[in-house]
Amino acid sequence: MTVNGKCFEAVFGRPVKVLAEAPGRVNLIGEHTDYNGGYVLPTAIPQKTRVEMAPRDDGLIQIATMNVRGGAQLSYRAGEESRRGLWLDYVQGVTAVLRGRGVAVPGFDARIESTVPLGSGLSSSASLLVALARALRAMLGLSIDDVEIARIAHAAEHDFVGAPVGTMDQMAASLADESTALLIDTRTLAFERIPLPAEAELLVVNSGVTHQHASGDYKARRAECERAAAALGVPQLRDVDEVAEQRIASLPAPLDRRARHVVTENARVLAAVAALRAGDLGRLGELFNASHRSMRDDFEVSVPAVDDLVESAQAQPDVFGARLTGGGFGGSIVALVKRGCAARVGRAVVEAYARVPNRRATVLVGEPVS
Ligand code: GLA
């Protein structure tokens, strides 16, 4: 059945009962630190996932999504969740985790629509998971706070879908807003909102590069971090500070570089928070640039096309700094730009990027380039 463009009533033949939304995120700084127990600093983007829902009394769960070509509808029975390697796994993950926590999840109909671009490093999956968990919380009247919603979304993605991700994206989708940066201590999930500066705006540009082996490489980096922590005799790399430079340097390659990235990146998050509080945009920009170098050279999660995009943004006037954002191996860059200048900078970097054949970048946050 084609569901594309159809409203909830047209798809399911009855009215919506609850509506919930959750945003995508862009990480300002603190990359690959979350699964090392460290700090991250994401913020919400305007793009969101919206879930409309109504309960059923026959135990059937029917999901219509507008986000696969032509729209799609799939179903399963409450309590019979099983991984299928499809987008439906994210939905099944949330109901399976809630059930595991003792919630009697009934059948329901849900319609999903998202403006968060898929596969661009802006956490479309976390926004879907959090929007769904919020819709179920509202429909079932559950008393679950927003950190718990993030934990449920993380368990759905990590344990049910099987993606070995950290907790940043789900925390951001659940707790971040667009006017503040969310400082999260991923070890405790304690968080603090730091106002974003009025004099700057964010520009997010997608490189259009998606790495086929991204999830395998992500897993490999995570394993390297665990080996580095074990070799240093600490539970997680979070427990190593920069003064341990000598000890980090004595690790076998590439664990030395991997550990150096995590330890210096963690310190950069705290320095970025201090720069934000002091209104020192120059310093914040330098930290963005240093973070990119570290991801490129030490953590090795960048690719040449993304490096070009970052360098072309950094070379523009009115840009304080720019870096690869998200897991890497392609994806998007984030630049900190003087307010009012993001549209011009966006046009310039998209144009320069397109000078190489078969390269097409897209502005995702900032003014779209037509
Ligand atoms: C992906 C993961 C996050 C985090 C980032 C890298 O977005 O989902 O948990 O590890 O990569 O910072």
mmCIF file of C-alpha atoms and ligand atoms in Angstrom:
data_model
loop_
_atom_site.group_PDB
_atom_site.id
_atom_site.type_symbol
_atom_site.label_atom_id
_atom_site.label_comp_id
_atom_site.label_asym_id
_atom_site.label_seq_id
_atom_site.Cartn_x
_atom_site.Cartn_y
_atom_site.Cartn_z
ATOM 1 C CA MET A 1 0.000 0.000 0.000
ATOM 2 C CA THR A 2 1.273 3.475 -0.803
ATOM 3 C CA VAL A 3 1.170 5.653 2.279
ATOM 4 C CA ASN A 4 3.326 8.531 1.108
ATOM 5 C CA GLY A 5 1.831 11.939 1.757
ATOM 6 C CA LYS A 6 -1.199 10.445 3.502
ATOM 7 C CA CYS A 7 -2.266 11.729 6.884
ATOM 8 C CA PHE A 8 -2.825 9.420 9.879
ATOM 9 C CA GLU A 9 -6.591 9.190 9.318
ATOM 10 C CA ALA A 10 -6.186 8.367 5.648
ATOM 11 C CA VAL A 11 -3.734 5.558 6.480
ATOM 12 C CA PHE A 12 -5.423 4.052 9.556
ATOM 13 C CA GLY A 13 -9.042 5.205 9.214
ATOM 14 C CA ARG A 14 -9.252 6.782 12.675
ATOM 15 C CA PRO A 15 -7.999 9.895 14.472
ATOM 16 C CA VAL A 16 -4.580 10.455 16.085
ATOM 17 C CA LYS A 17 -4.475 10.105 19.866
ATOM 18 C CA VAL A 18 -1.001 11.447 20.707
ATOM 19 C CA LEU A 19 1.692 13.371 18.893
ATOM 20 C CA ALA A 20 5.388 13.555 19.811
ATOM 21 C CA GLU A 21 8.501 15.013 18.219
ATOM 22 C CA ALA A 22 12.264 14.914 18.731
ATOM 23 C CA PRO A 23 15.029 16.827 16.943
ATOM 24 C CA GLY A 24 18.178 15.684 15.185
ATOM 25 C CA ARG A 25 21.471 16.948 16.600
ATOM 26 C CA VAL A 26 24.774 18.365 15.577
ATOM 27 C CA ASN A 27 27.727 17.787 17.848
ATOM 28 C CA LEU A 28 29.781 20.940 18.418
ATOM 29 C CA ILE A 29 32.773 19.138 19.918
ATOM 30 C CA GLY A 30 33.570 15.911 21.801
ATOM 31 C CA GLU A 31 33.696 13.203 19.160
ATOM 32 C CA HIS A 32 34.156 9.515 19.967
ATOM 33 C CA THR A 33 34.363 10.447 23.623
ATOM 34 C CA ASP A 34 30.913 9.162 24.639
ATOM 35 C CA TYR A 35 31.706 5.437 24.629
ATOM 36 C CA ASN A 36 34.880 6.295 26.541
ATOM 37 C CA GLY A 37 32.896 7.774 29.414
ATOM 38 C CA GLY A 38 33.827 11.338 28.441
ATOM 39 C CA TYR A 39 32.209 14.694 27.667
ATOM 40 C CA VAL A 40 30.218 15.767 24.602
ATOM 41 C CA LEU A 41 28.643 19.063 23.539
ATOM 42 C CA PRO A 42 25.796 18.625 21.028
ATOM 43 C CA THR A 43 22.931 20.971 20.205
ATOM 44 C CA ALA A 44 19.541 20.377 18.574
ATOM 45 C CA ILE A 45 18.943 21.199 14.909
ATOM 46 C CA PRO A 46 15.634 22.462 13.478
ATOM 47 C CA GLN A 47 14.934 19.169 11.650
ATOM 48 C CA LYS A 48 12.754 16.733 13.607
ATOM 49 C CA THR A 49 11.032 13.374 13.592
ATOM 50 C CA ARG A 50 7.307 13.455 14.306
ATOM 51 C CA VAL A 51 5.340 10.430 15.515
ATOM 52 C CA GLU A 52 1.528 10.302 15.577
ATOM 53 C CA MET A 53 -0.014 7.403 17.443
ATOM 54 C CA ALA A 54 -3.265 5.786 18.565
ATOM 55 C CA PRO A 55 -3.677 2.603 20.653
ATOM 56 C CA ARG A 56 -5.255 -0.629 19.350
ATOM 57 C CA ASP A 57 -6.835 -3.321 21.466
ATOM 58 C CA ASP A 58 -5.767 -6.335 19.373
ATOM 59 C CA GLY A 59 -2.012 -6.316 20.140
ATOM 60 C CA LEU A 60 -1.073 -5.396 16.564
ATOM 61 C CA ILE A 61 1.562 -2.688 16.004
ATOM 62 C CA GLN A 62 1.244 -1.043 12.587
ATOM 63 C CA ILE A 63 3.792 1.528 11.508
ATOM 64 C CA ALA A 64 3.579 3.761 8.456
ATOM 65 C CA THR A 65 6.685 5.748 7.578
ATOM 66 C CA MET A 66 6.894 8.518 5.032
ATOM 67 C CA ASN A 67 10.679 8.299 4.987
ATOM 68 C CA VAL A 68 11.410 5.410 2.707
ATOM 69 C CA ARG A 69 10.787 5.884 -0.997
ATOM 70 C CA GLY A 70 7.063 5.914 -1.698
ATOM 71 C CA GLY A 71 6.327 5.437 2.010
ATOM 72 C CA ALA A 72 6.048 2.039 3.659
ATOM 73 C CA GLN A 73 3.912 0.215 6.149
ATOM 74 C CA LEU A 74 5.015 -2.743 8.277
ATOM 75 C CA SER A 75 3.559 -4.474 11.295
ATOM 76 C CA TYR A 76 4.352 -6.882 14.146
ATOM 77 C CA ARG A 77 2.649 -8.057 17.297
ATOM 78 C CA ALA A 78 3.396 -6.533 20.698
ATOM 79 C CA GLY A 79 5.682 -8.949 22.550
ATOM 80 C CA GLU A 80 6.916 -10.628 19.341
ATOM 81 C CA GLU A 81 9.736 -8.259 18.463
ATOM 82 C CA SER A 82 12.491 -9.787 16.341
ATOM 83 C CA ARG A 83 15.325 -8.114 14.484
ATOM 84 C CA ARG A 84 14.788 -7.964 10.707
ATOM 85 C CA GLY A 85 17.581 -5.656 9.560
ATOM 86 C CA LEU A 86 15.018 -2.996 8.555
ATOM 87 C CA TRP A 87 13.992 0.464 9.772
ATOM 88 C CA LEU A 88 11.235 -1.292 11.730
ATOM 89 C CA ASP A 89 13.932 -2.597 14.111
ATOM 90 C CA TYR A 90 14.174 0.869 15.679
ATOM 91 C CA VAL A 91 10.456 0.759 16.509
ATOM 92 C CA GLN A 92 10.654 -2.829 17.713
ATOM 93 C CA GLY A 93 13.690 -1.909 19.821
ATOM 94 C CA VAL A 94 11.710 0.707 21.751
ATOM 95 C CA THR A 95 8.733 -1.570 22.455
ATOM 96 C CA ALA A 96 11.028 -4.501 23.367
ATOM 97 C CA VAL A 97 13.036 -2.343 25.814
ATOM 98 C CA LEU A 98 9.871 -0.928 27.419
ATOM 99 C CA ARG A 99 8.463 -4.414 27.799
ATOM 100 C CA GLY A 100 11.766 -5.534 29.346
ATOM 101 C CA ARG A 101 11.222 -2.784 31.917
ATOM 102 C CA GLY A 102 7.827 -4.127 32.842
ATOM 103 C CA VAL A 103 5.648 -1.817 30.718
ATOM 104 C CA ALA A 104 2.638 -3.580 29.209
ATOM 105 C CA VAL A 105 2.951 -2.192 25.673
ATOM 106 C CA PRO A 106 -0.364 -2.589 23.831
ATOM 107 C CA GLY A 107 -0.910 -2.638 20.093
ATOM 108 C CA PHE A 108 -0.927 0.739 18.345
ATOM 109 C CA ASP A 109 -0.907 2.464 14.978
ATOM 110 C CA ALA A 110 1.817 5.012 14.342
ATOM 111 C CA ARG A 111 2.703 7.332 11.499
ATOM 112 C CA ILE A 112 6.316 8.533 11.288
ATOM 113 C CA GLU A 113 7.569 11.505 9.331
ATOM 114 C CA SER A 114 11.026 13.026 9.609
ATOM 115 C CA THR A 115 12.848 16.019 8.202
ATOM 116 C CA VAL A 116 16.200 14.869 9.638
ATOM 117 C CA PRO A 117 18.266 13.799 6.627
ATOM 118 C CA LEU A 118 19.187 10.110 6.806
ATOM 119 C CA GLY A 119 22.834 9.038 6.766
ATOM 120 C CA SER A 120 24.324 12.511 7.136
ATOM 121 C CA GLY A 121 25.625 12.224 10.710
ATOM 122 C CA LEU A 122 22.759 14.223 12.272
ATOM 123 C CA SER A 123 21.195 11.368 14.278
ATOM 124 C CA SER A 124 18.020 10.641 12.384
ATOM 125 C CA SER A 125 17.820 7.307 14.218
ATOM 126 C CA ALA A 126 18.093 8.810 17.708
ATOM 127 C CA SER A 127 15.417 11.371 16.859
ATOM 128 C CA LEU A 128 13.117 8.554 15.708
ATOM 129 C CA LEU A 129 13.777 6.483 18.839
ATOM 130 C CA VAL A 130 13.190 9.411 21.193
ATOM 131 C CA ALA A 131 10.064 10.615 19.364
ATOM 132 C CA LEU A 132 8.625 7.091 19.579
ATOM 133 C CA ALA A 133 9.492 6.683 23.241
ATOM 134 C CA ARG A 134 7.888 10.080 23.946
ATOM 135 C CA ALA A 135 4.725 9.108 22.050
ATOM 136 C CA LEU A 136 4.451 5.874 24.047
ATOM 137 C CA ARG A 137 5.103 7.754 27.301
ATOM 138 C CA ALA A 138 2.246 10.130 26.470
ATOM 139 C CA MET A 139 -0.135 7.427 25.235
ATOM 140 C CA LEU A 140 0.431 5.133 28.221
ATOM 141 C CA GLY A 141 0.822 7.893 30.824
ATOM 142 C CA LEU A 142 4.241 6.577 31.900
ATOM 143 C CA SER A 143 6.206 8.528 34.477
ATOM 144 C CA ILE A 144 9.610 8.415 32.825
ATOM 145 C CA ASP A 145 11.906 11.467 32.769
ATOM 146 C CA ASP A 146 13.864 12.663 29.750
ATOM 147 C CA VAL A 147 17.160 11.044 30.814
ATOM 148 C CA GLU A 148 15.301 7.749 31.144
ATOM 149 C CA ILE A 149 13.796 8.277 27.675
ATOM 150 C CA ALA A 150 17.369 8.665 26.385
ATOM 151 C CA ARG A 151 18.449 5.473 28.186
ATOM 152 C CA ILE A 152 15.526 3.557 26.654
ATOM 153 C CA ALA A 153 16.351 4.912 23.185
ATOM 154 C CA HIS A 154 20.018 3.994 23.682
ATOM 155 C CA ALA A 155 19.179 0.466 24.811
ATOM 156 C CA ALA A 156 16.903 0.056 21.774
ATOM 157 C CA GLU A 157 19.710 1.057 19.395
ATOM 158 C CA HIS A 158 22.594 -0.598 21.222
ATOM 159 C CA ASP A 159 21.030 -3.815 22.496
ATOM 160 C CA PHE A 160 18.168 -4.480 20.069
ATOM 161 C CA VAL A 161 19.318 -2.964 16.751
ATOM 162 C CA GLY A 162 22.905 -3.934 17.626
ATOM 163 C CA ALA A 163 24.710 -0.658 16.806
ATOM 164 C CA PRO A 164 27.601 -0.220 19.281
ATOM 165 C CA VAL A 165 26.968 3.528 19.757
ATOM 166 C CA GLY A 166 27.471 5.725 22.808
ATOM 167 C CA THR A 167 24.753 7.759 24.536
ATOM 168 C CA MET A 168 25.305 11.213 23.026
ATOM 169 C CA ASP A 169 22.725 11.104 20.252
ATOM 170 C CA GLN A 170 19.824 9.841 22.338
ATOM 171 C CA MET A 171 20.622 12.314 25.141
ATOM 172 C CA ALA A 172 20.747 15.146 22.598
ATOM 173 C CA ALA A 173 17.457 14.124 20.931
ATOM 174 C CA SER A 174 15.803 13.915 24.344
ATOM 175 C CA LEU A 175 17.277 16.951 26.117
ATOM 176 C CA ALA A 176 18.874 19.416 23.699
ATOM 177 C CA ASP A 177 17.318 22.585 22.321
ATOM 178 C CA GLU A 178 18.460 24.919 19.573
ATOM 179 C CA SER A 179 19.503 27.866 21.714
ATOM 180 C CA THR A 180 21.867 26.005 24.045
ATOM 181 C CA ALA A 181 24.693 23.494 23.818
ATOM 182 C CA LEU A 182 24.148 20.430 25.975
ATOM 183 C CA LEU A 183 27.235 19.519 27.987
ATOM 184 C CA ILE A 184 26.852 15.848 28.892
ATOM 185 C CA ASP A 185 29.054 13.796 31.158
ATOM 186 C CA THR A 186 28.399 10.476 29.428
ATOM 187 C CA ARG A 187 29.608 8.509 32.439
ATOM 188 C CA THR A 188 26.812 9.738 34.700
ATOM 189 C CA LEU A 189 24.483 11.340 32.119
ATOM 190 C CA ALA A 190 24.620 14.530 34.198
ATOM 191 C CA PHE A 191 24.044 17.472 31.866
ATOM 192 C CA GLU A 192 24.081 21.240 31.738
ATOM 193 C CA ARG A 193 22.752 23.686 29.149
ATOM 194 C CA ILE A 194 25.204 26.359 27.997
ATOM 195 C CA PRO A 195 23.684 29.276 26.016
ATOM 196 C CA LEU A 196 24.955 29.589 22.448
ATOM 197 C CA PRO A 197 26.491 32.969 21.602
ATOM 198 C CA ALA A 198 24.221 35.546 19.965
ATOM 199 C CA GLU A 199 27.111 36.763 17.756
ATOM 200 C CA ALA A 200 27.596 33.427 15.988
ATOM 201 C CA GLU A 201 25.553 30.913 14.029
ATOM 202 C CA LEU A 202 26.109 27.329 13.015
ATOM 203 C CA LEU A 203 26.532 26.112 9.492
ATOM 204 C CA VAL A 204 26.184 22.389 8.820
ATOM 205 C CA VAL A 205 27.113 21.053 5.401
ATOM 206 C CA ASN A 206 26.746 17.443 4.292
ATOM 207 C CA SER A 207 29.631 16.141 2.188
ATOM 208 C CA GLY A 208 27.410 13.621 0.429
ATOM 209 C CA VAL A 209 29.993 10.943 1.246
ATOM 210 C CA THR A 210 28.678 7.899 3.056
ATOM 211 C CA HIS A 211 31.229 5.276 3.920
ATOM 212 C CA GLN A 212 30.109 1.753 3.233
ATOM 213 C CA HIS A 213 32.073 0.350 6.134
ATOM 214 C CA ALA A 214 31.187 3.123 8.590
ATOM 215 C CA SER A 215 29.637 0.847 11.195
ATOM 216 C CA GLY A 216 32.511 -1.663 10.990
ATOM 217 C CA ASP A 217 35.097 1.098 11.328
ATOM 218 C CA TYR A 218 33.186 2.650 14.226
ATOM 219 C CA LYS A 219 33.242 -0.714 15.981
ATOM 220 C CA ALA A 220 36.972 -1.066 15.285
ATOM 221 C CA ARG A 221 37.701 2.375 16.817
ATOM 222 C CA ARG A 222 35.645 1.503 19.846
ATOM 223 C CA ALA A 223 37.577 -1.758 20.298
ATOM 224 C CA GLU A 224 40.896 0.096 19.931
ATOM 225 C CA CYS A 225 39.851 2.512 22.670
ATOM 226 C CA GLU A 226 39.010 -0.390 24.961
ATOM 227 C CA ARG A 227 42.402 -1.984 24.282
ATOM 228 C CA ALA A 228 44.168 1.327 24.927
ATOM 229 C CA ALA A 229 42.324 1.768 28.235
ATOM 230 C CA ALA A 230 43.208 -1.779 29.294
ATOM 231 C CA ALA A 231 46.880 -1.221 28.388
ATOM 232 C CA LEU A 232 46.888 1.978 30.462
ATOM 233 C CA GLY A 233 45.265 0.130 33.361
ATOM 234 C CA VAL A 234 42.117 2.304 33.550
ATOM 235 C CA PRO A 235 38.427 1.366 33.186
ATOM 236 C CA GLN A 236 37.877 3.868 30.339
ATOM 237 C CA LEU A 237 39.970 6.482 28.492
ATOM 238 C CA ARG A 238 37.980 9.120 30.381
ATOM 239 C CA ASP A 239 40.122 8.174 33.373
ATOM 240 C CA VAL A 240 43.349 9.259 31.675
ATOM 241 C CA ASP A 241 44.288 12.922 31.707
ATOM 242 C CA GLU A 242 46.601 14.891 29.471
ATOM 243 C CA VAL A 243 49.495 14.667 31.913
ATOM 244 C CA ALA A 244 49.702 10.992 31.036
ATOM 245 C CA GLU A 245 51.169 12.067 27.659
ATOM 246 C CA GLN A 246 54.311 9.946 28.128
ATOM 247 C CA ARG A 247 52.339 6.835 28.929
ATOM 248 C CA ILE A 248 50.014 7.372 25.981
ATOM 249 C CA ALA A 249 53.013 7.818 23.679
ATOM 250 C CA SER A 250 54.423 4.489 24.830
ATOM 251 C CA LEU A 251 51.348 2.545 23.658
ATOM 252 C CA PRO A 252 51.793 0.554 20.450
ATOM 253 C CA ALA A 253 50.479 2.265 17.277
ATOM 254 C CA PRO A 254 47.698 3.012 16.519
ATOM 255 C CA LEU A 255 46.483 2.797 20.139
ATOM 256 C CA ASP A 256 48.737 5.746 21.053
ATOM 257 C CA ARG A 257 47.017 7.990 18.508
ATOM 258 C CA ARG A 258 43.522 6.736 19.358
ATOM 259 C CA ALA A 259 44.045 7.387 23.083
ATOM 260 C CA ARG A 260 45.608 10.793 22.389
ATOM 261 C CA HIS A 261 42.532 11.823 20.409
ATOM 262 C CA VAL A 262 40.101 10.810 23.139
ATOM 263 C CA VAL A 263 42.103 12.372 25.962
ATOM 264 C CA THR A 264 42.752 15.668 24.149
ATOM 265 C CA GLU A 265 39.199 15.815 22.761
ATOM 266 C CA ASN A 266 37.767 15.409 26.233
ATOM 267 C CA ALA A 267 39.888 18.347 27.402
ATOM 268 C CA ARG A 268 38.765 20.350 24.354
ATOM 269 C CA VAL A 269 35.091 19.921 25.325
ATOM 270 C CA LEU A 270 35.730 21.497 28.713
ATOM 271 C CA ALA A 271 37.848 24.235 27.108
ATOM 272 C CA ALA A 272 35.018 24.878 24.621
ATOM 273 C CA VAL A 273 32.537 25.272 27.474
ATOM 274 C CA ALA A 274 34.878 27.781 29.131
ATOM 275 C CA ALA A 275 35.225 29.662 25.812
ATOM 276 C CA LEU A 276 31.430 29.716 25.364
ATOM 277 C CA ARG A 277 30.972 31.069 28.874
ATOM 278 C CA ALA A 278 33.617 33.731 28.279
ATOM 279 C CA GLY A 279 32.111 34.629 24.887
ATOM 280 C CA ASP A 280 35.498 33.895 23.293
ATOM 281 C CA LEU A 281 34.492 32.804 19.808
ATOM 282 C CA GLY A 282 38.057 32.944 18.476
ATOM 283 C CA ARG A 283 39.128 30.380 21.051
ATOM 284 C CA LEU A 284 36.059 28.237 20.395
ATOM 285 C CA GLY A 285 36.872 28.256 16.680
ATOM 286 C CA GLU A 286 40.482 27.192 17.359
ATOM 287 C CA LEU A 287 39.152 24.283 19.387
ATOM 288 C CA PHE A 288 36.883 23.246 16.481
ATOM 289 C CA ASN A 289 39.926 23.282 14.162
ATOM 290 C CA ALA A 290 42.094 21.336 16.625
ATOM 291 C CA SER A 291 39.310 18.778 17.044
ATOM 292 C CA HIS A 292 39.221 18.250 13.292
ATOM 293 C CA ARG A 293 42.997 17.740 13.085
ATOM 294 C CA SER A 294 42.797 15.212 15.886
ATOM 295 C CA MET A 295 39.944 13.298 14.225
ATOM 296 C CA ARG A 296 41.824 13.345 10.929
ATOM 297 C CA ASP A 297 45.320 12.465 12.105
ATOM 298 C CA ASP A 298 44.950 10.620 15.404
ATOM 299 C CA PHE A 299 41.539 8.997 15.279
ATOM 300 C CA GLU A 300 41.550 8.647 11.479
ATOM 301 C CA VAL A 301 37.812 8.969 10.964
ATOM 302 C CA SER A 302 37.864 11.675 8.297
ATOM 303 C CA VAL A 303 38.041 11.209 4.521
ATOM 304 C CA PRO A 304 39.686 13.508 1.912
ATOM 305 C CA ALA A 305 36.395 14.986 0.660
ATOM 306 C CA VAL A 306 35.411 15.984 4.209
ATOM 307 C CA ASP A 307 38.896 17.424 4.852
ATOM 308 C CA ASP A 308 38.487 19.596 1.728
ATOM 309 C CA LEU A 309 35.113 20.824 2.925
ATOM 310 C CA VAL A 310 36.488 21.641 6.381
ATOM 311 C CA GLU A 311 39.527 23.450 4.951
ATOM 312 C CA SER A 312 37.427 25.452 2.541
ATOM 313 C CA ALA A 313 35.138 26.541 5.395
ATOM 314 C CA GLN A 314 38.123 27.392 7.609
ATOM 315 C CA ALA A 315 39.571 29.564 4.805
ATOM 316 C CA GLN A 316 36.434 31.722 4.536
ATOM 317 C CA PRO A 317 36.315 35.109 6.236
ATOM 318 C CA ASP A 318 33.877 35.279 9.170
ATOM 319 C CA VAL A 319 34.434 31.603 10.037
ATOM 320 C CA PHE A 320 35.775 31.035 13.562
ATOM 321 C CA GLY A 321 36.393 27.316 13.035
ATOM 322 C CA ALA A 322 35.137 24.177 11.327
ATOM 323 C CA ARG A 323 35.281 20.435 11.844
ATOM 324 C CA LEU A 324 33.880 17.052 10.926
ATOM 325 C CA THR A 325 30.884 16.311 13.149
ATOM 326 C CA GLY A 326 29.440 12.928 14.174
ATOM 327 C CA GLY A 327 30.928 9.476 13.758
ATOM 328 C CA GLY A 328 32.888 10.279 10.594
ATOM 329 C CA PHE A 329 33.949 8.290 7.506
ATOM 330 C CA GLY A 330 31.953 10.883 5.518
ATOM 331 C CA GLY A 331 28.914 12.759 6.813
ATOM 332 C CA SER A 332 28.705 16.434 7.680
ATOM 333 C CA ILE A 333 30.859 19.309 8.860
ATOM 334 C CA VAL A 334 29.920 21.999 11.364
ATOM 335 C CA ALA A 335 31.303 25.534 11.178
ATOM 336 C CA LEU A 336 31.016 28.364 13.700
ATOM 337 C CA VAL A 337 30.291 31.475 11.674
ATOM 338 C CA LYS A 338 29.760 35.166 12.453
ATOM 339 C CA ARG A 339 25.992 35.803 12.672
ATOM 340 C CA GLY A 340 24.466 36.759 9.358
ATOM 341 C CA CYS A 341 27.280 35.163 7.340
ATOM 342 C CA ALA A 342 26.296 31.465 7.259
ATOM 343 C CA ALA A 343 24.359 31.769 3.989
ATOM 344 C CA ARG A 344 27.320 33.344 2.179
ATOM 345 C CA VAL A 345 29.848 30.900 3.632
ATOM 346 C CA GLY A 346 27.532 27.981 2.810
ATOM 347 C CA ARG A 347 27.299 29.080 -0.834
ATOM 348 C CA ALA A 348 31.064 29.501 -1.093
ATOM 349 C CA VAL A 349 31.960 26.062 0.316
ATOM 350 C CA VAL A 350 29.284 24.256 -1.710
ATOM 351 C CA GLU A 351 30.583 25.939 -4.883
ATOM 352 C CA ALA A 352 34.241 25.187 -4.164
ATOM 353 C CA TYR A 353 33.419 21.561 -3.349
ATOM 354 C CA ALA A 354 31.559 21.090 -6.643
ATOM 355 C CA ARG A 355 34.693 22.033 -8.610
ATOM 356 C CA VAL A 356 35.830 18.430 -8.141
ATOM 357 C CA PRO A 357 33.791 16.123 -10.401
ATOM 358 C CA ASN A 358 31.065 14.050 -8.744
ATOM 359 C CA ARG A 359 31.128 16.034 -5.526
ATOM 360 C CA ARG A 360 27.949 17.672 -4.313
ATOM 361 C CA ALA A 361 27.565 19.166 -0.844
ATOM 362 C CA THR A 362 24.287 20.262 0.751
ATOM 363 C CA VAL A 363 23.677 22.916 3.392
ATOM 364 C CA LEU A 364 21.600 21.314 6.160
ATOM 365 C CA VAL A 365 21.689 24.018 8.809
ATOM 366 C CA GLY A 366 22.192 27.624 7.765
ATOM 367 C CA GLU A 367 20.489 28.896 4.644
ATOM 368 C CA PRO A 368 19.859 26.224 1.979
ATOM 369 C CA VAL A 369 21.749 26.792 -1.275
ATOM 370 C CA SER A 370 19.420 26.504 -4.258
HETATM 371 C C1 GLA B 1 27.900 8.434 16.398
HETATM 372 C C2 GLA B 1 27.434 7.683 17.641
HETATM 373 C C3 GLA B 1 27.660 8.500 18.910
HETATM 374 C C4 GLA B 1 29.092 9.026 18.989
HETATM 375 C C5 GLA B 1 29.491 9.681 17.666
HETATM 376 C C6 GLA B 1 30.953 10.079 17.637
HETATM 377 O O1 GLA B 1 27.096 9.552 16.191
HETATM 378 O O2 GLA B 1 26.065 7.366 17.524
HETATM 379 O O3 GLA B 1 27.351 7.720 20.032
HETATM 380 O O4 GLA B 1 29.978 8.002 19.345
HETATM 381 O O5 GLA B 1 29.260 8.824 16.556
HETATM 382 O O6 GLA B 1 31.189 11.101 18.534
#
